[in-house]
Short mmCIF file of C-alpha atoms and ligand atoms in Angstrom, two decimals:
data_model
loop_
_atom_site.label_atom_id
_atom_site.label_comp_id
_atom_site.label_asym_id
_atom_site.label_seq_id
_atom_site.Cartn_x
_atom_site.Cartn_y
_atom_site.Cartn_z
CA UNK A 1 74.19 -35.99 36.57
CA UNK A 2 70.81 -35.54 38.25
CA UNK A 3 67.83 -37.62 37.89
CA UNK A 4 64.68 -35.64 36.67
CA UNK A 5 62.67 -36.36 40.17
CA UNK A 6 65.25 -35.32 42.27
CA UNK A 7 66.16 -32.21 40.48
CA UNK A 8 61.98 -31.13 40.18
CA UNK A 9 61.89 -31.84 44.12
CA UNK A 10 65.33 -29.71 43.86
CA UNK A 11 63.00 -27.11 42.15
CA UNK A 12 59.95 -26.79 44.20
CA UNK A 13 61.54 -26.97 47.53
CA UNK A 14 63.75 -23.33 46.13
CA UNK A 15 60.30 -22.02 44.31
CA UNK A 16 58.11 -20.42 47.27
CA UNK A 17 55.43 -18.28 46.29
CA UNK A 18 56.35 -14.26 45.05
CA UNK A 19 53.57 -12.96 47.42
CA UNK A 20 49.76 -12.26 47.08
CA UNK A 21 47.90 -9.62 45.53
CA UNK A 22 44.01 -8.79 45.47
CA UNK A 23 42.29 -9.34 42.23
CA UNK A 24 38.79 -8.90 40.72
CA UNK A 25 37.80 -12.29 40.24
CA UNK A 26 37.44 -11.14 36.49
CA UNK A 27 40.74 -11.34 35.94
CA UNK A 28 41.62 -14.63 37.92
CA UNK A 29 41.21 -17.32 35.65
CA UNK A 30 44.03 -19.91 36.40
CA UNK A 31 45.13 -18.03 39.34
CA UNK A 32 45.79 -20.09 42.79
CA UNK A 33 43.84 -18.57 46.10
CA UNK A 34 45.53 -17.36 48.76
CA UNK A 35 43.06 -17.31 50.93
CA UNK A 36 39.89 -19.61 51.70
CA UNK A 37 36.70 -18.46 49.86
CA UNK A 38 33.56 -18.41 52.19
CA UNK A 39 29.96 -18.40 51.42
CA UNK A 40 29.06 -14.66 52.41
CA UNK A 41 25.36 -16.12 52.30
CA UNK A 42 23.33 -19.24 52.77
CA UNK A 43 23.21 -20.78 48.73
CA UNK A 44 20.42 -20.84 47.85
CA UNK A 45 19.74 -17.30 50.08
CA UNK A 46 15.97 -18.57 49.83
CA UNK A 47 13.67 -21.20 49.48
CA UNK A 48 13.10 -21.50 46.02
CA UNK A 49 10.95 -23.10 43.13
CA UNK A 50 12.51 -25.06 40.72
CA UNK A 51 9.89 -24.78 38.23
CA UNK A 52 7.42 -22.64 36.43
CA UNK A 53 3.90 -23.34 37.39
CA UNK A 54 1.86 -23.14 41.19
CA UNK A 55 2.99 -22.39 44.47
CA UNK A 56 0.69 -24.70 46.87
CA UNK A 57 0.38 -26.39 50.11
CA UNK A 58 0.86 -29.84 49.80
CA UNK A 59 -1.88 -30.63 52.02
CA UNK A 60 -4.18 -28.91 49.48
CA UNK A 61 -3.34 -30.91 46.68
CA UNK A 62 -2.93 -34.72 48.64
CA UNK A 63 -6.27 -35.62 46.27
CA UNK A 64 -6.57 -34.44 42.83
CA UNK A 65 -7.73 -33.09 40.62
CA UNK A 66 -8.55 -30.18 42.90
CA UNK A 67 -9.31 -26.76 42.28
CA UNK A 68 -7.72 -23.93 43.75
CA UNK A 69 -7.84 -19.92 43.78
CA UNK A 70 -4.96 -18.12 42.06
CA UNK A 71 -4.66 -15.12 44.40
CA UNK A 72 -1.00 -14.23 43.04
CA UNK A 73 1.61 -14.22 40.75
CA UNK A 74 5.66 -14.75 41.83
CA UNK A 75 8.07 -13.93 39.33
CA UNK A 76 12.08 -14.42 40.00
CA UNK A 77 13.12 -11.31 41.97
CA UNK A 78 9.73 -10.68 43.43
CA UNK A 79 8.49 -11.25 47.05
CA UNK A 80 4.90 -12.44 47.00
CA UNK A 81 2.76 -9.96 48.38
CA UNK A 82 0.81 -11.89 50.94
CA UNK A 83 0.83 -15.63 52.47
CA UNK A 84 -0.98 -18.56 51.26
CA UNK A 85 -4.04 -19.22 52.94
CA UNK A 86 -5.59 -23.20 52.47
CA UNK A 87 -7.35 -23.23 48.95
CA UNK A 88 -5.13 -20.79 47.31
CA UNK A 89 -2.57 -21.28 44.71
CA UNK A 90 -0.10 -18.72 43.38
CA UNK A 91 1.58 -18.82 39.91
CA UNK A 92 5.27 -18.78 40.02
CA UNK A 93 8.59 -19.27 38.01
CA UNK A 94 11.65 -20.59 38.21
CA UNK A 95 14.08 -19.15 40.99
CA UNK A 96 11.05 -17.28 42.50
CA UNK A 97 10.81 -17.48 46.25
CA UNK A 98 8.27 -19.76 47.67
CA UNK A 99 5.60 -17.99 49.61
CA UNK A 100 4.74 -18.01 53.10
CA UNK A 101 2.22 -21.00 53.21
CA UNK A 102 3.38 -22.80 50.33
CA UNK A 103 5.41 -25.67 50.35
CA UNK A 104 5.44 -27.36 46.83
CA UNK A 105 5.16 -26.69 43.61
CA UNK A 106 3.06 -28.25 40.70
CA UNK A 107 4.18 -27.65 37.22
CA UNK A 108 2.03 -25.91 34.79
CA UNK A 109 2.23 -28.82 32.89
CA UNK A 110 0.17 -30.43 35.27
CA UNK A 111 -2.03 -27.61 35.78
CA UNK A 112 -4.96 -26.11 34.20
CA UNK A 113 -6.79 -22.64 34.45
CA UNK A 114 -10.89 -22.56 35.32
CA UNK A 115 -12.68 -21.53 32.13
CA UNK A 116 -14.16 -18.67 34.58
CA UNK A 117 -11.04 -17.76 35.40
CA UNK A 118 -9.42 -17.15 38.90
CA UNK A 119 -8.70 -20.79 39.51
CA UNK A 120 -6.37 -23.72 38.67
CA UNK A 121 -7.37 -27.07 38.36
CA UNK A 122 -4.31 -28.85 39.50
CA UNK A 123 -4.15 -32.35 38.26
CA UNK A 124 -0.85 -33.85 39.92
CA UNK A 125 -0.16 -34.26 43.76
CA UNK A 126 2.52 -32.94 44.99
CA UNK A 127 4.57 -33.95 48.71
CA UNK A 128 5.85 -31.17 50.76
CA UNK A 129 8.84 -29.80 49.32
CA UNK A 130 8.06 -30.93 45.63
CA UNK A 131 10.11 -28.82 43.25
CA UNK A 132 11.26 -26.80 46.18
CA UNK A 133 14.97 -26.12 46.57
CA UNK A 134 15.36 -25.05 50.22
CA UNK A 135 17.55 -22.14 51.35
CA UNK A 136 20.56 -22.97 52.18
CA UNK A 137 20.43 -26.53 50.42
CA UNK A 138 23.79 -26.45 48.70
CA UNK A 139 26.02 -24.62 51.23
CA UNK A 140 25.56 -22.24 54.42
CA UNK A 141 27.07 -19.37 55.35
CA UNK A 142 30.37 -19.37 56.31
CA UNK A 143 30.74 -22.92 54.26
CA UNK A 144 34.50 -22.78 53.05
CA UNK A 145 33.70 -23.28 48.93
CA UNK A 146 37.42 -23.16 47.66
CA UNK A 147 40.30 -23.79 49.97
CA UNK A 148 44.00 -21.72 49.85
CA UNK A 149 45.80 -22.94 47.09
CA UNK A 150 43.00 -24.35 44.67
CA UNK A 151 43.72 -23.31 41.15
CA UNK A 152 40.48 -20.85 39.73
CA UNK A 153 39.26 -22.97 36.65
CA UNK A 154 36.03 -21.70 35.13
CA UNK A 155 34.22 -24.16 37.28
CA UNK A 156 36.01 -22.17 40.65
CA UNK A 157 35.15 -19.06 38.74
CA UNK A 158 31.64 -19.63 38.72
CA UNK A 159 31.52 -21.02 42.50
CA UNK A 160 33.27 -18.17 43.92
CA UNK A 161 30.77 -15.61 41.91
CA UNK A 162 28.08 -17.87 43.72
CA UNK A 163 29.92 -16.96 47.13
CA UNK A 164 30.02 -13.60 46.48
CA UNK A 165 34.17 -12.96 46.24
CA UNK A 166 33.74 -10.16 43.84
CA UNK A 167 38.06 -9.53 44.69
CA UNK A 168 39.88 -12.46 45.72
CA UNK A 169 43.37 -13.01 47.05
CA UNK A 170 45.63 -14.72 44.53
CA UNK A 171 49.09 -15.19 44.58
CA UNK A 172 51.38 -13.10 42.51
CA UNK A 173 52.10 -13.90 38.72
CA UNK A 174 56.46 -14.17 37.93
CA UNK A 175 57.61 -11.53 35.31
CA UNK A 176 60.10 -14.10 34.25
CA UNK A 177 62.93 -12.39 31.54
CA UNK A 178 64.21 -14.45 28.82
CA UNK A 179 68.08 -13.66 27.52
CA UNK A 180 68.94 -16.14 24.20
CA UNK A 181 72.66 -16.32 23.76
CA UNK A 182 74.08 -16.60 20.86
CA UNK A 183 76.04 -14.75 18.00
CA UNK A 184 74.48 -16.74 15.18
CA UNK A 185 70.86 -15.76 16.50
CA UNK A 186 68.80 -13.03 13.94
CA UNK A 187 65.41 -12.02 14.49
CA UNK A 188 62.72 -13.77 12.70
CA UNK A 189 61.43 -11.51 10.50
CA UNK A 190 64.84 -11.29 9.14
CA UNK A 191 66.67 -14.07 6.63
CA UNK A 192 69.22 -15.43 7.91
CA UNK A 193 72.91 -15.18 5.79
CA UNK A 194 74.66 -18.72 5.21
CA UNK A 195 75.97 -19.29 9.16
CA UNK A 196 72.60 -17.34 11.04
CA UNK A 197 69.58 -19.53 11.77
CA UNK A 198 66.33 -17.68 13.61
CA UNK A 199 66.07 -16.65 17.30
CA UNK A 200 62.84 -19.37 17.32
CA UNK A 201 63.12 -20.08 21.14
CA UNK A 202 63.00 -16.92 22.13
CA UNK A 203 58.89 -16.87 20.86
CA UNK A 204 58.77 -20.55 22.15
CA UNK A 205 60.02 -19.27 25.43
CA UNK A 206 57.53 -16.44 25.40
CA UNK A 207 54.86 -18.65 24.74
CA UNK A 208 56.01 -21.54 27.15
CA UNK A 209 55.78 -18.44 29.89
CA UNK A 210 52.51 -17.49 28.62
CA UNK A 211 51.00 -20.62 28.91
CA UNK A 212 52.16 -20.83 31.97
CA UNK A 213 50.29 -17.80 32.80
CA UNK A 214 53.12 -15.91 33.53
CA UNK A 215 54.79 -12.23 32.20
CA UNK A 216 57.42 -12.73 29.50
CA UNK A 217 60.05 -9.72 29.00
CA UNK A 218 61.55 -10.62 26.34
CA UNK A 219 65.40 -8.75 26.19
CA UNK A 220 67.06 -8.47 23.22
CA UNK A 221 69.14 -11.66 22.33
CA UNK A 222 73.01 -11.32 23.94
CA UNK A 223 75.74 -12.70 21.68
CA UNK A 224 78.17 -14.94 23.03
CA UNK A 225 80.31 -12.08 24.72
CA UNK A 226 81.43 -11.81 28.02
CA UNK A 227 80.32 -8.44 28.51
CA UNK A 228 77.55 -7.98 26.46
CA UNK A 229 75.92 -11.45 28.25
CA UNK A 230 76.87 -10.44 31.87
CA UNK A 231 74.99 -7.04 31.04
CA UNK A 232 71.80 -8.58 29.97
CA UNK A 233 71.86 -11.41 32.82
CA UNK A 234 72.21 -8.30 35.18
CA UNK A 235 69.15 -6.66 33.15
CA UNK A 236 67.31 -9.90 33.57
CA UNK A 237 68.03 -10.61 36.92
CA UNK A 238 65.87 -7.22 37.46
CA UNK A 239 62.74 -9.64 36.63
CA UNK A 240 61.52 -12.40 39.28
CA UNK A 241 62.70 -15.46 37.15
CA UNK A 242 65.73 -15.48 34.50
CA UNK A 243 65.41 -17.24 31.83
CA UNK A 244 68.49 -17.83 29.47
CA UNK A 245 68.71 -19.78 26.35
CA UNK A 246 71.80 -21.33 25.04
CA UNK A 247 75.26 -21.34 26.00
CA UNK A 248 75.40 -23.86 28.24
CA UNK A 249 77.11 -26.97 26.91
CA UNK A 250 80.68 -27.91 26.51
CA UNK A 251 81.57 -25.59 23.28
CA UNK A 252 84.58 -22.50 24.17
CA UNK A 253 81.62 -19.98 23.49
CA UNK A 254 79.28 -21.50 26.17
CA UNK A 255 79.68 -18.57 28.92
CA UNK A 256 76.45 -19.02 30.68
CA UNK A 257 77.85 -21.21 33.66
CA UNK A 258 80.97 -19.00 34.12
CA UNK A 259 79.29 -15.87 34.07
CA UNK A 260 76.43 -16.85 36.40
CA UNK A 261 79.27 -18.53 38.96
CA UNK A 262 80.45 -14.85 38.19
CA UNK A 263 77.58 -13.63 39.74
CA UNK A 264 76.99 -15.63 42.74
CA UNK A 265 74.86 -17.84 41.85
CA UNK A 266 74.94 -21.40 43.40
CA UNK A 267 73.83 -23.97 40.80
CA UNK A 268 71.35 -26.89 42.44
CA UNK A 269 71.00 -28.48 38.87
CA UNK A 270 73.73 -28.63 36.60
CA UNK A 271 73.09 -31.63 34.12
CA UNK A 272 70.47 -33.79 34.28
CA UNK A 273 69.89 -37.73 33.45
CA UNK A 274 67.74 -37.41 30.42
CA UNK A 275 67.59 -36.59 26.59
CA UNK A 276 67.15 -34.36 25.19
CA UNK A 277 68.04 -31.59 27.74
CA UNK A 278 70.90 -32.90 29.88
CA UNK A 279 72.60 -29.53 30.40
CA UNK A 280 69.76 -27.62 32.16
CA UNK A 281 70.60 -25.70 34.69
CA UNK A 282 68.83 -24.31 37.40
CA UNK A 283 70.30 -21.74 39.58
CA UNK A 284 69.37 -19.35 42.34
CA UNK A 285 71.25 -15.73 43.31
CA UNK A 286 72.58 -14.83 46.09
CA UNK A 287 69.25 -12.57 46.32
CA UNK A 288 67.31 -16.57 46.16
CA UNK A 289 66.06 -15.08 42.58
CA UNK A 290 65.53 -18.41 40.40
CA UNK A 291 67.79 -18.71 37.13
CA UNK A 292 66.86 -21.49 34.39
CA UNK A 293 69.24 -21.74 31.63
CA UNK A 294 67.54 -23.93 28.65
CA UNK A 295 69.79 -25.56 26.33
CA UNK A 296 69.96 -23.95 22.84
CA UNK A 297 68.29 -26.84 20.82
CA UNK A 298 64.56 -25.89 20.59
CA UNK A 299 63.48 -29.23 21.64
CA UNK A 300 65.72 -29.40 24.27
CA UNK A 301 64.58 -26.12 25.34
CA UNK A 302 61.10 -27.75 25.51
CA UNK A 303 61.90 -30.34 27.34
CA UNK A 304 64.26 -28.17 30.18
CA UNK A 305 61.57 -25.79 30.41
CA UNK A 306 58.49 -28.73 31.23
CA UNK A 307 60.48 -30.67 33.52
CA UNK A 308 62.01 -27.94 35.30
CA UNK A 309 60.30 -24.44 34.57
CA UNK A 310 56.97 -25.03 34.52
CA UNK A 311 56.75 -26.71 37.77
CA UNK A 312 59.19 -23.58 39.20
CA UNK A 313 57.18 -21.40 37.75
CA UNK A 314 53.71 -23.15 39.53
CA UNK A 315 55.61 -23.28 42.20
CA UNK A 316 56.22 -19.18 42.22
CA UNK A 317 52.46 -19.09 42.30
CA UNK A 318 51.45 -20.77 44.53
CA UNK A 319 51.16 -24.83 43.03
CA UNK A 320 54.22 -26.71 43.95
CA UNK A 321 53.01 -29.11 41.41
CA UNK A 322 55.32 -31.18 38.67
CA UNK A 323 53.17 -32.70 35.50
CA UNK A 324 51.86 -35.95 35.99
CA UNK A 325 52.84 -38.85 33.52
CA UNK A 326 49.48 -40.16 32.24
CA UNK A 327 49.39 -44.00 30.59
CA UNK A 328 48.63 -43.87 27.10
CA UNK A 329 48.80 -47.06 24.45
CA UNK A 330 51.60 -46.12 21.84
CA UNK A 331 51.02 -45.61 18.01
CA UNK A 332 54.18 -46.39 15.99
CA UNK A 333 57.53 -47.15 17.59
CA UNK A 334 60.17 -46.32 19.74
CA UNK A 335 63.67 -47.29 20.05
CA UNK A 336 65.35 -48.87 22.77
CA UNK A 337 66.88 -46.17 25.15
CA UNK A 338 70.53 -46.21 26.76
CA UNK A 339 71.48 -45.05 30.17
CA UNK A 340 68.82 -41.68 30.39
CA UNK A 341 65.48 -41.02 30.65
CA UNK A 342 64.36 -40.35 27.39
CA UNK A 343 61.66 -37.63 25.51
CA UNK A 344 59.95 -37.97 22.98
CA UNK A 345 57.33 -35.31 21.47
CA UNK A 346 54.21 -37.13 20.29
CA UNK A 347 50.75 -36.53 19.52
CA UNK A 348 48.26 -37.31 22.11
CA UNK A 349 44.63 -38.22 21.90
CA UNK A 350 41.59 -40.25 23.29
CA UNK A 351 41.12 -43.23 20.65
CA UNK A 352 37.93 -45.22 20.39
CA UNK A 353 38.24 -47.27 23.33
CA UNK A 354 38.28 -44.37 25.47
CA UNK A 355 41.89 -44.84 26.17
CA UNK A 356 44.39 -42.14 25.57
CA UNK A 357 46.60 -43.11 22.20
CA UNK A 358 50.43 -41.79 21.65
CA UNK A 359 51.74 -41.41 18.32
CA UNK A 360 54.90 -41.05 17.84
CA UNK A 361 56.17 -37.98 15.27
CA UNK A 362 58.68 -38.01 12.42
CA UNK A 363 60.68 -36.36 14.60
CA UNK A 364 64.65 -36.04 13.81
CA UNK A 365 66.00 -34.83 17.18
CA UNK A 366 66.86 -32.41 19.40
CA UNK A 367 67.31 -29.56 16.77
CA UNK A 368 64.28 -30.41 14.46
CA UNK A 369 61.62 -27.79 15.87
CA UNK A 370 59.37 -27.94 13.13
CA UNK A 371 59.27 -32.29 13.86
CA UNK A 372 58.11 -31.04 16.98
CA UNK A 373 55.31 -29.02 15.51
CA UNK A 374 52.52 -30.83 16.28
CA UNK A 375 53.46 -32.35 19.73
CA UNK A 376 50.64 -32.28 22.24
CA UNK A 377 52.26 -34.65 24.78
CA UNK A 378 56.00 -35.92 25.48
CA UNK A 379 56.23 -39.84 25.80
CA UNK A 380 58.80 -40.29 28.86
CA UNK A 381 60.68 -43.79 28.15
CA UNK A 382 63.25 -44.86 31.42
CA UNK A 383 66.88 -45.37 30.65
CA UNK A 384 67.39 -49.02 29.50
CA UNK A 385 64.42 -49.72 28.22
CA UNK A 386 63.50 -51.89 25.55
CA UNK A 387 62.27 -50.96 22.09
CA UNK A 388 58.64 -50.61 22.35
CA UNK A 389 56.02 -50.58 19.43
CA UNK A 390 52.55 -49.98 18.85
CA UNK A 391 49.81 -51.54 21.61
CA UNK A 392 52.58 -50.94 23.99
CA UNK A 393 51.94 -48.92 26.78
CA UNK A 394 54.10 -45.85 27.63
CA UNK A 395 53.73 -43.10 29.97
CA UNK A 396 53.34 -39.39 28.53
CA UNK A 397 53.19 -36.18 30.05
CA UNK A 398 50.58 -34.30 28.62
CA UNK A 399 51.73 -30.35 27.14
CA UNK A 400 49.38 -27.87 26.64
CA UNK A 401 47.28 -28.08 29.76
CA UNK A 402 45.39 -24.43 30.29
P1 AMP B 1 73.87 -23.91 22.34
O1 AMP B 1 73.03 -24.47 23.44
O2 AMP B 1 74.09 -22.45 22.48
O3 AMP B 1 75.13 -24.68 22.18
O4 AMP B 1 73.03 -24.10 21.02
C1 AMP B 1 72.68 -25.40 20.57
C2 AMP B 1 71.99 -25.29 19.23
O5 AMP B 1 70.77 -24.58 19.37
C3 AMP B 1 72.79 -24.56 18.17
O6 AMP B 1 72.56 -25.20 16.95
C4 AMP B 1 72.18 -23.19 18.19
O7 AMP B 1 72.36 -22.53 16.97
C5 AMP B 1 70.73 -23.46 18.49
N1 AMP B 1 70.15 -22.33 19.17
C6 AMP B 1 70.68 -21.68 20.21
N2 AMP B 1 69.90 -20.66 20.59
C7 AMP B 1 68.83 -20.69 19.77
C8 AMP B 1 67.67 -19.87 19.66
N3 AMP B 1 67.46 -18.84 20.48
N4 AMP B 1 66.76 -20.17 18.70
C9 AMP B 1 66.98 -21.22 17.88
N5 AMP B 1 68.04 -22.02 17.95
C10 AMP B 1 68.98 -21.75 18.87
MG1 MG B 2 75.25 -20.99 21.62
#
């Protein structure tokens, strides 16, 4: 038996990225760069004013009130037509350029037209600069803004569109294919006779890909016959990533192993130290094409495919990354555990205090799906560890990050 950390370092060091691919940075949300972005242009590309009101020179308005000519009006997107000359003022708005001459701005709050019109009485000094956001300010051209390998969050999003990477180079989502094995497996829209129970993992695993922002092709479930099996692992094994559910214990009907040895594949994880999950196996080809074969058990399924398939499947994309275990105070209780690391599914959340809060579910092991049904988080206990209770701090990995 493996322990979890040496079997995810197992994982990324077998999980190199797929390849890149040009996208419209449209459609990269949660994709990882494979390439710097650069500023194309100094940010901002101009000196601008930060407020709506008058354009002046500072020097102008050192002693107020003073009044001063309006010869002009900037709007965003315009160019004044002419400079500023001493004396002058020119109304402007926000994210208008500055003109030639000016170099503040007073708010119009601060500001008040000549009953004759054509001047401003401006009743607030400003320094040079006031309310002035000079070109290139935040960044200058040529400024690396997001580095190989960053993640594109909405906040990336919007600083790329800033740099002007209208297509970006991303690395290439998995198609990952997902066999279930089984003979007692019948679709879910269909009722199960008195031995059948519902092919649920196969939409968990669909939605675990998902999530995971990866392709699911989902094949049609394989009984548990030689043939029929090694058929659809050949099918699957067409994908980037095989995914195969069930099958992989102890019983006389549990091919999976066999049949992938079958095939070629040399097994780096084959068991690991923890519960639920222990037989999770993760495999590679002759070809290097990654296998993962989930235990049957839905929650076990869960559990194999955090520890193990979500960081592979990061991994694929550029993110050798494995889920961090977050502290969290615990809300109800926990058994003592015996000689594995130990899962729990619980419901996470920020209490109060500020502090992220665990609570435990009425959760009746490894085959009780719908315990798991609310689970935000898993609650990691080590092997030998005492009972713990509520107050008690535990360590959690969080589920259900975008
Ligand atoms: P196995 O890993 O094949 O020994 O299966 C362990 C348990 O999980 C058995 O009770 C199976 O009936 C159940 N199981 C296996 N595959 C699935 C599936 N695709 N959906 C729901 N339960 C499953
Ligand atoms: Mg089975």
């Amino acid at each position: 038996m493996i322990e979890v950390d040496e079997a995810q370092r197992i994982v990324l060091a077998h999980a190199r990225p797929l390849g890149t691919v040009e996208a419209s940075l449209a459609e990269a949300l949660y994709r990882t760069l494979a390439a710097p972005i650069r500023c194309d242009l100094d940010d901002p590309p101009f000196d601008r004013s930060v407020m709506d009101g008058y354009a002046v020179r500072a020097a102008d308005v050192a002693r107020v009130p003073v009044t001063l000519k309006v010869v002009g009006y900037v709007a965003a997107g315009v160019v004044a037509g002419r400079p500023l000359a001493p004396g002058e003022s020119m109304q402007i708005n926000t994210g208008a350029p500055i003109p030639s001459g000016a170099d503040a701005v007073v708010r119009v709050e601060q500001t008040e037209l000549t009953s004759s019109g054509g001047g401003v009485v401006i009743k607030e000094s400003a320094a040079p600069g006031h309310f002035v956001t000079p070109r290139a300010s935040y960044a200058s051209t040529g400024r690396t803004v997001l580095e190989a390998g960053t993640r594109l969050t909405p906040a990336e999003i919007g600083a790329a569109a800033t740099a002007g990477a209208a297509r970006v180079t991303v690395y290439r989502r998995p198609t990952v294919a997902v066999v279930a094995t089984g003979d007692e497996l019948v679709d879910i829209d269909r009722v199960p006779t008195s031995a059948q129970i519902r092919n649920s993992n196969q939409y968990l695993l669909r939605a675990l890909i998902e999530s995971a922002h990866c392709e699911a092709d989902v094949l049609p479930a394989a009984g548990d016959d030689r043939d029929q099996l090694r058929h659809r692992i050949n099918e699957g094994l067409r994908r980037d990533v095989l995914c195969l559910i069930g099958g992989v214990s102890m019983g006389t009907l549990d091919l999976v192993p066999d049949l992938l040895r079958e095939l070629g594949a040399s097994f780096h994880v084959h068991k690991m130290a923890i519960k639920p999950g222990r037989p999770t196996i993760f495999a590679t080809m002759p070809d290097g094409k990654l296998v993962c074969a989930l235990p049957g058990n839905p929650v076990s399924a869960f559990v194999g495919f955090e520890l193990l398939m979500r960081p592979a499947l990061a991994a694929l994309q550029g993110r050798p990354e494995v889920p961090p275990l977050i502290r969290a105070v615990l809300k109800g209780s926990l058994a003592a555990t015996a000689n594995r690391r130990s899962y729990f599914p619980a419901r996470a959340g920020v209490n109060d205090s500020g502090e992220w809060e665990a609570r435990t579910l009425s959760w009746r092991g490894s085959g009780d799906s719908l315990g798991m049904a609310t689970a935000n988080a898993l609650i990691m206990r080590p092997p030998q560890a005492d009972a713990v209770t509520t107050g008690d701090a535990v360590l959690m990995l969080l589920l259900d990050r975008s």
